[in-house]
GROMACS .gro file of C-alpha atoms in nm:
model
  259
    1UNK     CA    1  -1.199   1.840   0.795
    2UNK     CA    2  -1.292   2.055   0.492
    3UNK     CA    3  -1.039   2.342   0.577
    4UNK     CA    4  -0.762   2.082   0.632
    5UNK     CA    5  -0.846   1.947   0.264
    6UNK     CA    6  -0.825   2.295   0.175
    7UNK     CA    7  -0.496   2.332   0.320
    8UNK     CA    8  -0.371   2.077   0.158
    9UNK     CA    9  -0.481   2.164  -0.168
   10UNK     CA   10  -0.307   2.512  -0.080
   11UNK     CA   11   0.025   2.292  -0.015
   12UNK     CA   12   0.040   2.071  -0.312
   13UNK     CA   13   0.343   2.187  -0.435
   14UNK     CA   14   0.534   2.103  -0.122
   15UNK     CA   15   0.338   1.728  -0.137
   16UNK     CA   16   0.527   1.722  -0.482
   17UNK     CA   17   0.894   1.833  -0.295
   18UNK     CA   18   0.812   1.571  -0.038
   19UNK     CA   19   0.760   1.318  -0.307
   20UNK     CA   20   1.029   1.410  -0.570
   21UNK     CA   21   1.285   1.414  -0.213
   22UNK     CA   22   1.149   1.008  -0.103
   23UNK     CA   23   1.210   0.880  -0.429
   24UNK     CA   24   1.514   1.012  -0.487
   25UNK     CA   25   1.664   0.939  -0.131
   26UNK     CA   26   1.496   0.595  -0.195
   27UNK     CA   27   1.729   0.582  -0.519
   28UNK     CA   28   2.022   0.748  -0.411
   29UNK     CA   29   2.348   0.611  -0.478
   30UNK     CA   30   2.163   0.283  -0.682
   31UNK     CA   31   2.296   0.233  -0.941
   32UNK     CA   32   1.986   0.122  -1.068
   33UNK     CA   33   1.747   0.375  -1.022
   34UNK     CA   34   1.422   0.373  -1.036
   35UNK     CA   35   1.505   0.059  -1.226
   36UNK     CA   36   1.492  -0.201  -0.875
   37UNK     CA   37   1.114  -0.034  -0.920
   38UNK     CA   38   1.078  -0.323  -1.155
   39UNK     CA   39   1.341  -0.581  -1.053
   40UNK     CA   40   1.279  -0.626  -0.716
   41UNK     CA   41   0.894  -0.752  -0.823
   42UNK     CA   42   1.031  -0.944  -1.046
   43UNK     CA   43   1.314  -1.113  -0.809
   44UNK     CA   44   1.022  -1.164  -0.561
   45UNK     CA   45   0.787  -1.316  -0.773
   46UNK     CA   46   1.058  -1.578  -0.940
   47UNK     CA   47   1.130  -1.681  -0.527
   48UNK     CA   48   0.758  -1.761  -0.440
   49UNK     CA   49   0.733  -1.903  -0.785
   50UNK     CA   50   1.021  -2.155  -0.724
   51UNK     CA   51   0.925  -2.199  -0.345
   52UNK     CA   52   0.566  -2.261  -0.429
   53UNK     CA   53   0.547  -2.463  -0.752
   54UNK     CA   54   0.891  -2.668  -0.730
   55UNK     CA   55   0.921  -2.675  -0.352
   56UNK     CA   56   0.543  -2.695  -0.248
   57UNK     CA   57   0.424  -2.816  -0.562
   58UNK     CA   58   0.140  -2.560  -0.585
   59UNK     CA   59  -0.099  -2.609  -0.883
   60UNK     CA   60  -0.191  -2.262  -1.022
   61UNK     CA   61  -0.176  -2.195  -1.345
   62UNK     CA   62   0.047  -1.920  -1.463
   63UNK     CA   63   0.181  -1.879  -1.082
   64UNK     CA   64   0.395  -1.555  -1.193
   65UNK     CA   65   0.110  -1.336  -1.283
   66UNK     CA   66  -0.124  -1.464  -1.007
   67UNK     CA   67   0.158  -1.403  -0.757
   68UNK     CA   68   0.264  -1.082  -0.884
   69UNK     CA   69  -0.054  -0.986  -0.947
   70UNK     CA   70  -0.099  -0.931  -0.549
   71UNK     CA   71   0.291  -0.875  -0.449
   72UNK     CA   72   0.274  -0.537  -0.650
   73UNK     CA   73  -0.006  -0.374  -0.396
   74UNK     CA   74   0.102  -0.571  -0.101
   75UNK     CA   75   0.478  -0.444  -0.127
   76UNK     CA   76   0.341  -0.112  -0.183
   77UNK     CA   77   0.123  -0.141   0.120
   78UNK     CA   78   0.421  -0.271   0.331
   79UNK     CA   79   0.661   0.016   0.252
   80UNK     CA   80   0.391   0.273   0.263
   81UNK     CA   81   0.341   0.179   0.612
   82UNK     CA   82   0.691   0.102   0.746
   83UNK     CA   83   0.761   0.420   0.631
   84UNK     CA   84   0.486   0.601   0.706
   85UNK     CA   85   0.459   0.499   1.066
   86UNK     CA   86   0.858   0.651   1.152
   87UNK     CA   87   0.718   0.960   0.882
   88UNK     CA   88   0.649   1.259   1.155
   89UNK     CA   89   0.963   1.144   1.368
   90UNK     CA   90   1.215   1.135   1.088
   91UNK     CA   91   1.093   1.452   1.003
   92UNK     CA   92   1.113   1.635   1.358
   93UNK     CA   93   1.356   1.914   1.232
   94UNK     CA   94   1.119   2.018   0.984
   95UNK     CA   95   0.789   1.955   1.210
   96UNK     CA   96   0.978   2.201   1.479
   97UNK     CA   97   1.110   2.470   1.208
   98UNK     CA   98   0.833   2.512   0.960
   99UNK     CA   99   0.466   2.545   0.988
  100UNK     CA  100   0.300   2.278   0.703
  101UNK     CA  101  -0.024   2.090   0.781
  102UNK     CA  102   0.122   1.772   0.914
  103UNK     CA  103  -0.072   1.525   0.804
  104UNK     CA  104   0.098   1.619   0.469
  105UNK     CA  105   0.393   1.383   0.587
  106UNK     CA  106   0.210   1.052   0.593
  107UNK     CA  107  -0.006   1.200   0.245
  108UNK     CA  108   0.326   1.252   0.094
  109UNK     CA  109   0.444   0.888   0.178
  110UNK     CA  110   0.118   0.713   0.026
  111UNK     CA  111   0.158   0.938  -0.290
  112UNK     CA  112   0.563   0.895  -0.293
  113UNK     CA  113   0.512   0.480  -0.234
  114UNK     CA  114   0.220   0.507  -0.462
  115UNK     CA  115   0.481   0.588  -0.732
  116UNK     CA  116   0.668   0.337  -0.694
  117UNK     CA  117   0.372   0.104  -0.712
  118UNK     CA  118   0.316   0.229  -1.056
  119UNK     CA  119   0.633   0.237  -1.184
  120UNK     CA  120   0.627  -0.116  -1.107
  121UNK     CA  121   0.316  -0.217  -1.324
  122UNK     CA  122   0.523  -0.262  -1.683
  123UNK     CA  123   0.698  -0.551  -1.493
  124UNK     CA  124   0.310  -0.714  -1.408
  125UNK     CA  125   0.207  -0.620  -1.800
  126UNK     CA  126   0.520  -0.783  -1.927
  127UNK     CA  127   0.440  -1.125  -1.753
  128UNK     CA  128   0.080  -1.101  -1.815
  129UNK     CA  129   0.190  -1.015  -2.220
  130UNK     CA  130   0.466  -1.337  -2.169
  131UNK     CA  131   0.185  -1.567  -2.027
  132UNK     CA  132  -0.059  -1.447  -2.222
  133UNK     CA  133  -0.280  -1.343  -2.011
  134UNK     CA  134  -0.569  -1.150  -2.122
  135UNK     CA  135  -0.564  -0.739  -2.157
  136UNK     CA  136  -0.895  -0.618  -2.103
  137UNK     CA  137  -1.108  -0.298  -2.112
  138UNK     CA  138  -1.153  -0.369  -1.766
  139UNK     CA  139  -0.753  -0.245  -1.689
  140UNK     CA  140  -0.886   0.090  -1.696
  141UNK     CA  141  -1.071  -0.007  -1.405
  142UNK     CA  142  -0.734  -0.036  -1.187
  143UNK     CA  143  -0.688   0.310  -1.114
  144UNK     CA  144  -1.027   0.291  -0.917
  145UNK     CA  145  -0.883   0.032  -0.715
  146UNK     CA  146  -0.594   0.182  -0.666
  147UNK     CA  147  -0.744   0.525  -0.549
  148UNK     CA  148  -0.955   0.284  -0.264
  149UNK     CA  149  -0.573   0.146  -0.177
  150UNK     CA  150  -0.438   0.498  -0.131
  151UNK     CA  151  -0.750   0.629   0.111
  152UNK     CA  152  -0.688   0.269   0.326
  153UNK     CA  153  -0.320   0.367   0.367
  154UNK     CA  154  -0.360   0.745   0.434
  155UNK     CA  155  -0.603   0.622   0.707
  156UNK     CA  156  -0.400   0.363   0.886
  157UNK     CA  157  -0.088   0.639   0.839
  158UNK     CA  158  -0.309   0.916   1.003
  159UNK     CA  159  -0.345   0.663   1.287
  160UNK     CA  160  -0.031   0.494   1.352
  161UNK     CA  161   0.219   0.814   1.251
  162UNK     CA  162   0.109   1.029   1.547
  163UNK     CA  163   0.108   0.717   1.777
  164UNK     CA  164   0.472   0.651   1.714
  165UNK     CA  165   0.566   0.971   1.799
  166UNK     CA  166   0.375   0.911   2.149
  167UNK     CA  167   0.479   0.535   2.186
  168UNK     CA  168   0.804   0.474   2.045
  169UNK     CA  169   0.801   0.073   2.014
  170UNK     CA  170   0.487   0.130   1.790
  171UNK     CA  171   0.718   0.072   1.457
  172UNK     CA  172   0.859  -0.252   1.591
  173UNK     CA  173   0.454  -0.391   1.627
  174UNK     CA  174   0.367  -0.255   1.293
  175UNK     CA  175   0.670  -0.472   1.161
  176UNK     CA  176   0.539  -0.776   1.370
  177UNK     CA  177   0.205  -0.647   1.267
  178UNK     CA  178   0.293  -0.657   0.865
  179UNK     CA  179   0.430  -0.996   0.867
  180UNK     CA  180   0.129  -1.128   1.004
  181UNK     CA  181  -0.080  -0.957   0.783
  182UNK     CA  182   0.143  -1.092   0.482
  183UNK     CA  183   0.042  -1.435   0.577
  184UNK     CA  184  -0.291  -1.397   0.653
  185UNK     CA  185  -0.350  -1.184   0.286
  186UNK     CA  186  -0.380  -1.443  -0.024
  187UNK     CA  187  -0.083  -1.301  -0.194
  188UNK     CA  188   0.111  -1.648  -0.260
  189UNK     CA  189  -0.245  -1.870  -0.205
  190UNK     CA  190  -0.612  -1.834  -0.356
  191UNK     CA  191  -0.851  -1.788  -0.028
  192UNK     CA  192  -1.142  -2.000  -0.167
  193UNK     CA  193  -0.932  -2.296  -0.178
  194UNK     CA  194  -0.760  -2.244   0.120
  195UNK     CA  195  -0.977  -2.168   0.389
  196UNK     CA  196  -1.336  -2.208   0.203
  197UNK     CA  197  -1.519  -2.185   0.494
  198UNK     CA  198  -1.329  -1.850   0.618
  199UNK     CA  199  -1.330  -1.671   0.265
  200UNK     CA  200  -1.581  -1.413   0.284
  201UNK     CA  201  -1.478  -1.324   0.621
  202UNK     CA  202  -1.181  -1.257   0.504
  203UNK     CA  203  -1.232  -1.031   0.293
  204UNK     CA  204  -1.491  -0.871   0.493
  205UNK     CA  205  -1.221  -0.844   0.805
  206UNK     CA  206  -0.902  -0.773   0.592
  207UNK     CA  207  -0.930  -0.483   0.328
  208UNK     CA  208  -0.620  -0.565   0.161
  209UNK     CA  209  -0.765  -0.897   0.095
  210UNK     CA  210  -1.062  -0.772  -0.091
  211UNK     CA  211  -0.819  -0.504  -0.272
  212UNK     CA  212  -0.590  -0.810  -0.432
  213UNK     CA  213  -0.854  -1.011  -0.512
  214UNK     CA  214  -1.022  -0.686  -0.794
  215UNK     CA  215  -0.629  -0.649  -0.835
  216UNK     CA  216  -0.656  -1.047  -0.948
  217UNK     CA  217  -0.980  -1.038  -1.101
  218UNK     CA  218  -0.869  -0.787  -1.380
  219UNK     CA  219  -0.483  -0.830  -1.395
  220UNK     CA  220  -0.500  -1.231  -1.375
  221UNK     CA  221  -0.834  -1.376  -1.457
  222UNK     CA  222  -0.907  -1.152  -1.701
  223UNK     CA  223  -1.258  -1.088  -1.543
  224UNK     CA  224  -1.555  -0.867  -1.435
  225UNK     CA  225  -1.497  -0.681  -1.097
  226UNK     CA  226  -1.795  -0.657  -0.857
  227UNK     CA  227  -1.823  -0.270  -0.771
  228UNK     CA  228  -2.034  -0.391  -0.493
  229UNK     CA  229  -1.735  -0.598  -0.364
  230UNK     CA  230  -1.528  -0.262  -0.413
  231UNK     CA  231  -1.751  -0.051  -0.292
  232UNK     CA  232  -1.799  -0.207   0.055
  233UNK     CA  233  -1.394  -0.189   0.094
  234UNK     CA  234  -1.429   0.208   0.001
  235UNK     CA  235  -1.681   0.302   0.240
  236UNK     CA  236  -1.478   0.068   0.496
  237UNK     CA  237  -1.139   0.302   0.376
  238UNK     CA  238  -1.370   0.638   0.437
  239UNK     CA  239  -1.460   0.545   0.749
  240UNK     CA  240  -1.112   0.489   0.854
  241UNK     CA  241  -1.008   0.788   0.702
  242UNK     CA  242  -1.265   0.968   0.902
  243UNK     CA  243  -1.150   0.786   1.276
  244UNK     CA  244  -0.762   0.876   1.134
  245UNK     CA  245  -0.833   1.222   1.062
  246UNK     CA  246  -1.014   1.247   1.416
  247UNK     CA  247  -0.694   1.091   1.586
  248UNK     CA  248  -0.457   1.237   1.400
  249UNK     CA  249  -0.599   1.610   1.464
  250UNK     CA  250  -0.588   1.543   1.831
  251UNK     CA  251  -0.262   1.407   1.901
  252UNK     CA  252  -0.102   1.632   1.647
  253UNK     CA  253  -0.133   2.000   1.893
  254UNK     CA  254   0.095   1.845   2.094
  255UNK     CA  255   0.334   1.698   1.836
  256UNK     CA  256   0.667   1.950   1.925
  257UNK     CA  257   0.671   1.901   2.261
  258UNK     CA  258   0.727   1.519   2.197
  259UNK     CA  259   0.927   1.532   1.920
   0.00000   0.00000   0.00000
């Protein structure tokens, strides 16, 4: 495992190629830009809002920030992984051509959808700064959380990217598969007063769950975050990391002949 992070290190600048070429494939022909980066947050966030506090009559206070609050890393969790999944097939001509460590396909995704999650967070600080919501020293703890967020996605990638190249249909369950998740994830609901009972097992059983809520904490309550709390959904993304690696090693010597 050390020489592959060594080999990666050694490729960095094609990570950066792989990047710069997602995001502006992502963007091409918008004429937008990068700009739906921040709009289509914003257009998400003002549906659930109506929905939720006209339709369903939900009583949160300042429903916008606590909504977007977890729609930012969820979205960024979705495309990383719809994406990520179809990553080593899309990219069969260059698997077959040139010789790269592959797992720098699904690393490039998480950093390239990673972007985007940031250039999204001016459209969070806006409606927290609209709501006024409070900014705290404690924002400087969000890169932390966001670094646990990355190693969770590079894991599942390092699992499920190899897979689909071995079992086609595995892209059409991960889409099934993210649409449960969205609903089982408090994005649009607070856990505690939801499912009381089921709360700490959720975020025990659902790392993304445990990610929005120190997302929350700082971005909408304004609070502490528990490093404890954090620290148990690290170790759980390391460990994944660790079984992805394993996997992704394995099934990746015989990548070319199924590609």
């Amino acid at each position: 495992m050390a020489s592959q992070a060594i080999d990666v290190f050694h490729y960095r600048s094609l990570i950066r190629n792989l990047v710069e070429k997602d995001l502006k494939v992502r963007y091409k022909n918008s004429a937008l830009g990068f700009v739906w980066s921040l709009l289509n947050p914003l257009l998400m966030m003002a549906v659930f809002t109506f929905v939720f506090t006209q339709l369903l009559n939900q009583q949160i206070a300042d429903f916008p920030v606590f909504v977007l609050a977890a729609l930012l890393p969820w979205q960024w969790t979705a495309t990383a992984i719809s994406t990520g999944t179809t990553t080593l097939v899309d990219n069969a001509p260059l698997i077959t051509k040139v010789y790269f460590p592959r797992l720098l396909l699904p690393i490039s995704v998480v950093a390239s959808t990673m972007a985007n999650f940031i250039l999204a967070l001016p459209a969070l600080l806006l409606i927290m700064a609209l709501f006024g919501r409070p900014f705290t020293p404690w924002l400087l703890y969000v890169p932390v959380i966001v670094v646990v967020q990355a190693i969770f996605l590079a894991a599942l990638l390092l699992l499920l990217a190899p897979l689909h190249v071995y079992f086609r249909d595995t892209s059409v369950l991960v889409e099934v598969g993210l649409t449960a998740w969205f609903f089982m994830t408090p994005i649009f609901y607070p856990a505690e007063a939801v499912v009381p009972t089921l709360a700490a097992w959720m975020y025990r059983l659902n790392p993304m769950a445990a990610i929005i809520a120190e997302y929350r904490t700082i971005l909408y309550s304004g609070g502490v975050p528990d490093p404890l709390f954090m620290g148990r959904t690290a170790v759980t993304a390391l460990a994944l990391l660790a079984l992805g690696y394993v996997v992704f090693t394995r099934l990746a010597r015989e990548l070319g002949e199924h590609l």
